[in-house]
CSV table of C-alpha atoms in Angstrom, one decimal:
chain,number,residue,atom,x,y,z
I,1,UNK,CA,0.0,0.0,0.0
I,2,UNK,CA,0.9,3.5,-0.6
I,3,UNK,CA,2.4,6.0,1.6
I,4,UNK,CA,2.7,9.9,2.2
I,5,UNK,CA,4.4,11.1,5.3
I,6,UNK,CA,5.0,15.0,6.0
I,7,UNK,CA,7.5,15.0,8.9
I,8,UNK,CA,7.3,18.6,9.4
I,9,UNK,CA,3.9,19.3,11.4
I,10,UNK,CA,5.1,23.1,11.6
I,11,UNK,CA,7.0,25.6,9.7
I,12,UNK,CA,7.4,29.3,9.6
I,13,UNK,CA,8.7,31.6,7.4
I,14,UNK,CA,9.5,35.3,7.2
I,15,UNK,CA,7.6,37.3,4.7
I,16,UNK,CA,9.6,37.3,1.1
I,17,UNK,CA,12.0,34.7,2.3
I,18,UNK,CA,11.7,30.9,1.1
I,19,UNK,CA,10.8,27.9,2.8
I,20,UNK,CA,10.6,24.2,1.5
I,21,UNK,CA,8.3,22.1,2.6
I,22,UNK,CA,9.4,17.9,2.4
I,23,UNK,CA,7.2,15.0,1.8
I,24,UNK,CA,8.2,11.6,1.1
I,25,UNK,CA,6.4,8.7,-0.1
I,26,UNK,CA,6.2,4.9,-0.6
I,27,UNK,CA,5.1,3.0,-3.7
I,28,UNK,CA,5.9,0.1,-5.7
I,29,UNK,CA,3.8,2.1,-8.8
I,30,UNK,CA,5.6,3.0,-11.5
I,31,UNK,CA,2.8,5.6,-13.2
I,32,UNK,CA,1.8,8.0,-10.7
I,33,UNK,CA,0.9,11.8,-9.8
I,34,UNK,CA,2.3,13.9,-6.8
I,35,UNK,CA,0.3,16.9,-5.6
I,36,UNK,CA,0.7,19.8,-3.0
I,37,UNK,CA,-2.8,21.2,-2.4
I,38,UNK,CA,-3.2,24.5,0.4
I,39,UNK,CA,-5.9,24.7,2.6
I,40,UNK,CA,-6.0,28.4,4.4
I,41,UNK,CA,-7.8,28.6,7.5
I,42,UNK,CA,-11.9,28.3,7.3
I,43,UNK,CA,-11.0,28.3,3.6
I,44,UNK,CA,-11.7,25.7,0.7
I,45,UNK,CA,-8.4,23.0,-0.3
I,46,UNK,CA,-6.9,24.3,-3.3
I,47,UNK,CA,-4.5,22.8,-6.1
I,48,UNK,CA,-1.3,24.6,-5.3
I,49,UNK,CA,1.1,22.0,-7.9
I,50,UNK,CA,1.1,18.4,-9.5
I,51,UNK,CA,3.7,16.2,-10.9
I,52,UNK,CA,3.7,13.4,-13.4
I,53,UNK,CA,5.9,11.2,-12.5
I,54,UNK,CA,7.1,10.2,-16.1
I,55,UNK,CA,8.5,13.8,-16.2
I,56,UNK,CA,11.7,14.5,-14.8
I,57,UNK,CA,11.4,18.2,-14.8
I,58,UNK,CA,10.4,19.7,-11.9
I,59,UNK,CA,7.4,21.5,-11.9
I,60,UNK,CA,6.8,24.9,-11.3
I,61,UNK,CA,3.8,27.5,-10.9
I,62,UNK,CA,4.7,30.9,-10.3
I,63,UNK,CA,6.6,31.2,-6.7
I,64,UNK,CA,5.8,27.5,-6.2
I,65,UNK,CA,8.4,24.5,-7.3
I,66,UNK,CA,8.9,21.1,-6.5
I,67,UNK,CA,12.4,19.0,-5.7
I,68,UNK,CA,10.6,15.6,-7.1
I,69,UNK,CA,13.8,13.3,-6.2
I,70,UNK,CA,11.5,9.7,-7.6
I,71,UNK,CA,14.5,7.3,-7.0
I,72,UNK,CA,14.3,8.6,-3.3
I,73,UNK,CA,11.0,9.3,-3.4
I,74,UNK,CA,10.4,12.3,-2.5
I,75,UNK,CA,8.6,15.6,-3.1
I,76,UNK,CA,9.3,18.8,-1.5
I,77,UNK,CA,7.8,22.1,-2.0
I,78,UNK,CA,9.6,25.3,-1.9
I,79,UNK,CA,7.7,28.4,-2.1
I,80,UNK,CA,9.7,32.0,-2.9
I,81,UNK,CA,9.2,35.2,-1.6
I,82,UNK,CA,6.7,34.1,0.8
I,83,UNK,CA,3.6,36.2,1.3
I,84,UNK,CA,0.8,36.4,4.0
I,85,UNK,CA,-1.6,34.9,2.0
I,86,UNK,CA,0.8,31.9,1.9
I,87,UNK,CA,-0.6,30.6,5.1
I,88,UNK,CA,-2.3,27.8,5.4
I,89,UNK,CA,-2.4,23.8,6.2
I,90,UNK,CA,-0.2,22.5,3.2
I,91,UNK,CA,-0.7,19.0,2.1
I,92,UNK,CA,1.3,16.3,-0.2
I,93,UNK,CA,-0.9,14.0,-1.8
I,94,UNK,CA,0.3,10.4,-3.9
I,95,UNK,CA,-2.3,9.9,-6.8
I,96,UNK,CA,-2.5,6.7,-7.9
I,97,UNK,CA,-2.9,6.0,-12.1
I,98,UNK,CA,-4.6,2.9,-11.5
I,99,UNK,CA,-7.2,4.2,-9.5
I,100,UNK,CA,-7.5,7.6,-9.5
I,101,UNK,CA,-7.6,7.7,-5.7
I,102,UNK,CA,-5.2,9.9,-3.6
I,103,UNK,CA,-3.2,9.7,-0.5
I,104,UNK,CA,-2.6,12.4,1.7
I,105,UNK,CA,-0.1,13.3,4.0
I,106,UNK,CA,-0.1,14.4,7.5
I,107,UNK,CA,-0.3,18.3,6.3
I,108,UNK,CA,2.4,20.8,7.4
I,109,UNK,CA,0.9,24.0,9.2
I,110,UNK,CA,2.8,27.1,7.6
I,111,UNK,CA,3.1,30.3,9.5
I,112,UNK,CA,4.2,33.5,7.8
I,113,UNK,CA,5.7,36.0,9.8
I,114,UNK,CA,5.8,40.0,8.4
K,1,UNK,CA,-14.5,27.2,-12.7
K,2,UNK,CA,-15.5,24.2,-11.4
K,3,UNK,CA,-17.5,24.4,-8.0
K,4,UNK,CA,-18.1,22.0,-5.4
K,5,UNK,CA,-21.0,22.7,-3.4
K,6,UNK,CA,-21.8,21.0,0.2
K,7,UNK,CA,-25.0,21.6,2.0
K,8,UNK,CA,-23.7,22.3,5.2
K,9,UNK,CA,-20.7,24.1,6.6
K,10,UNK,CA,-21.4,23.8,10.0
K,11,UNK,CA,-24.0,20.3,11.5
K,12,UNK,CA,-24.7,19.5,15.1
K,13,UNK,CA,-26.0,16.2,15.6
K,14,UNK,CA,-27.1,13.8,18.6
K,15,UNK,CA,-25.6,9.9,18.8
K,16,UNK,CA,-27.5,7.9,17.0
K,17,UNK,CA,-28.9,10.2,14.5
K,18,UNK,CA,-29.0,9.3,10.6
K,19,UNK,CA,-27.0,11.9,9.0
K,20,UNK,CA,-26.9,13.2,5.4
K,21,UNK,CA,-24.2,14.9,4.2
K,22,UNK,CA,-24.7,16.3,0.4
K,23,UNK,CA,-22.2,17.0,-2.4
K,24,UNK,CA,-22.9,18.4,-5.7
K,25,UNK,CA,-20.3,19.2,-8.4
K,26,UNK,CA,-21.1,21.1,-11.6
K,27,UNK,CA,-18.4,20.2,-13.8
K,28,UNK,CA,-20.0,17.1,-15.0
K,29,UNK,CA,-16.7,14.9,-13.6
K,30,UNK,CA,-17.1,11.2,-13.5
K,31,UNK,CA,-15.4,10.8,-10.0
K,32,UNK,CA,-16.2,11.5,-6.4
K,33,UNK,CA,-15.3,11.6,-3.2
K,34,UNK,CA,-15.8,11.7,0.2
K,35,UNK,CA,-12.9,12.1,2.9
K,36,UNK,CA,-12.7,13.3,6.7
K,37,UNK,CA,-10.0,15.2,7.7
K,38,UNK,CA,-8.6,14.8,11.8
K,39,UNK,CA,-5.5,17.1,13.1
K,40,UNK,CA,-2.4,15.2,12.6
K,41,UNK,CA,-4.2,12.2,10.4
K,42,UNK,CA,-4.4,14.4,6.7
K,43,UNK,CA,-7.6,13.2,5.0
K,44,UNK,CA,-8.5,10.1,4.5
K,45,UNK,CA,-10.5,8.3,1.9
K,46,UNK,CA,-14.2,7.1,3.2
K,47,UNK,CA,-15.9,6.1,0.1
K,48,UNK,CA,-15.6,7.1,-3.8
K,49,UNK,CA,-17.5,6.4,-7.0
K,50,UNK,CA,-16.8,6.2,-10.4
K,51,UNK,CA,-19.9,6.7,-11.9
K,52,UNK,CA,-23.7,6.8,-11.2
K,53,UNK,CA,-25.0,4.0,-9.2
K,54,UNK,CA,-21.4,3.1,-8.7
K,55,UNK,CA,-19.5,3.0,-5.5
K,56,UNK,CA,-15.9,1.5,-4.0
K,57,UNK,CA,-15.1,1.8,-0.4
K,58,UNK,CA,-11.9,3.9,0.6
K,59,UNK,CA,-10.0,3.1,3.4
K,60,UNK,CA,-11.9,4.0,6.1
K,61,UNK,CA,-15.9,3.0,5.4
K,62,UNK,CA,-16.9,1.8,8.3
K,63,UNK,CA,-20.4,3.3,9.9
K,64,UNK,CA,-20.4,5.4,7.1
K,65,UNK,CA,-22.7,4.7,3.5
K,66,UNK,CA,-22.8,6.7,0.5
K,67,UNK,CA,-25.4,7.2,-2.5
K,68,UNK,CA,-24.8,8.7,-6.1
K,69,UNK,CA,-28.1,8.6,-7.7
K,70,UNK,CA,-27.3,11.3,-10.5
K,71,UNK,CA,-23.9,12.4,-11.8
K,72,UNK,CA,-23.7,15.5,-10.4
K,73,UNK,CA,-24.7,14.2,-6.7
K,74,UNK,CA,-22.7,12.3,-4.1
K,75,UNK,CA,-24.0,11.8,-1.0
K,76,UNK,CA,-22.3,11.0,2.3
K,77,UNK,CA,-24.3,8.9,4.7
K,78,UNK,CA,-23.9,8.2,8.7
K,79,UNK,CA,-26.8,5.7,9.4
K,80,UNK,CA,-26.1,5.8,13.3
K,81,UNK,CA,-24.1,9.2,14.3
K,82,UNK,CA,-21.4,8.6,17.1
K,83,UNK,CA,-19.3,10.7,18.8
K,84,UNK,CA,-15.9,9.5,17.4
K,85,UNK,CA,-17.6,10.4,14.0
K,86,UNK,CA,-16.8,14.4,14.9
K,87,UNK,CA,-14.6,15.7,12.3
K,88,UNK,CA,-14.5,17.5,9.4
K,89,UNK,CA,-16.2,15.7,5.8
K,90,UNK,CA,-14.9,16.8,2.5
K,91,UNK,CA,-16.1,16.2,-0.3
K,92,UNK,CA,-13.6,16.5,-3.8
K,93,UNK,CA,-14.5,15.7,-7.8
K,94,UNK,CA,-12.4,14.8,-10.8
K,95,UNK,CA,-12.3,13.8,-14.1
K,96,UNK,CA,-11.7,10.3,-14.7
K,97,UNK,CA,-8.5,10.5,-16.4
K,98,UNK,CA,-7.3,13.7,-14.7
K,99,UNK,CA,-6.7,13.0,-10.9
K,100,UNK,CA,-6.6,16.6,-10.0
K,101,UNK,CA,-9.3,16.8,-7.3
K,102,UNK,CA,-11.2,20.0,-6.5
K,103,UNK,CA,-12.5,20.0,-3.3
K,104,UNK,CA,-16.0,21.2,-1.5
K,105,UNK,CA,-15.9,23.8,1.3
K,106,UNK,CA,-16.0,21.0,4.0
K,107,UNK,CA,-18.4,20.1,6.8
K,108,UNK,CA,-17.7,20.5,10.1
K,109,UNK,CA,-19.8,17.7,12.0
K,110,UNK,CA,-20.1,17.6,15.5
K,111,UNK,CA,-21.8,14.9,17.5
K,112,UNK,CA,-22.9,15.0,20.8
């Protein structure tokens, strides 16, 4: 069975630096998507970035990249120039090709400090 | 946009109750989903369907039921509310082919 595990509970940042945030994962898929969704407080879960895993270029979207590592699974999002609005419960989800179901992480609580 | 609708944000409910939780997605997506989300557990899978009529239990399914009568429509269903069943539902849809989820507004059930 698959796996997501976000180690990092809680993180702050300081407005306009950057932070990363790490997620690893366990599969013995070969074909699968990785996902980092934000959910702000009292606020609706939103796609922040996905990743094929055929594609060994690391996505990016805007301030947002990923460090997708597949050989040691993992997926890490860094966000730049952080901004207030960039707080929120930040979650790594493992999407599964055969299925369509995902896997979510523990989430990682990200403060932002001006 | 797509837009994921629940019918509650907020539901107080006694034990033993039969609770409804409703989902609706305009988007016309084939797949649905129903997850609760508990501090330091993420969200995990109750029940999801493919289809109308059509439904595969997730990873946690137990005391829970779910209906999906019209496309459009998934709903969430705890026959006999209890207590440890206090937590927040969402509710997500997606294309079949896609993966990328969009999520409902979540409800925040409370049983007493």
């Amino acid at each position: 069975a698959q796996t997501v595990t976000q180690s990092q509970p809680e993180m702050s940042v300081q407005e306009a630096e950057t932070v990363t945030l790490s997620c690893t994962y366990d599969t013995s898929e070969s074909d699968y998507y990785l996902f980092w969704y934000k959910q702000p407080p009292s606020r609706q879960m939103i796609l922040v970035i996905r990743q094929e895993a055929y594609k060994q270029q690391n996505a990016t979207e805007n301030r947002f990249s990923v460090n997708f590592q597949k050989a040691a699974k993992s997926f890490s999002l860094k966000i730049s120039d952080s901004q207030l609005g960039d707080a929120a419960m930040y979650f790594c989800a493992y999407g599964s090709s055969n299925t369509g179901k995902l896997i979510f992480g523990q989430g990682t609580t990200l403060q932002v400090k001006p | 946009d797509v837009k994921v609708t629940q019918s509650s944000r907020y539901l107080v409910k006694r034990t033993g109750e039969k609770v409804f939780l409703e989902c609706v997605q305009d988007m016309d997506h084939e797949n649905m989903f129903w997850y609760r989300q508990d501090p330091g557990l993420g969200l995990r899978l109750i029940y999801f369907s493919y289809d109308v009529k059509m439904k595969e239990k997730g990873d946690i399914p137990e005391g829970y039921s779910v209906s999906r009568e019209k496309k459009e429509r998934f709903s969430l269903i705890l026959e006999s509310a209890s207590t440890n069943q206090t937590s927040m539902y969402l509710c997500a849809s997606a294309v079949r082919q896609n993966h990328e989820q969009y999520f409902g507004p979540g409800t925040r059930l409370t049983v007493t």
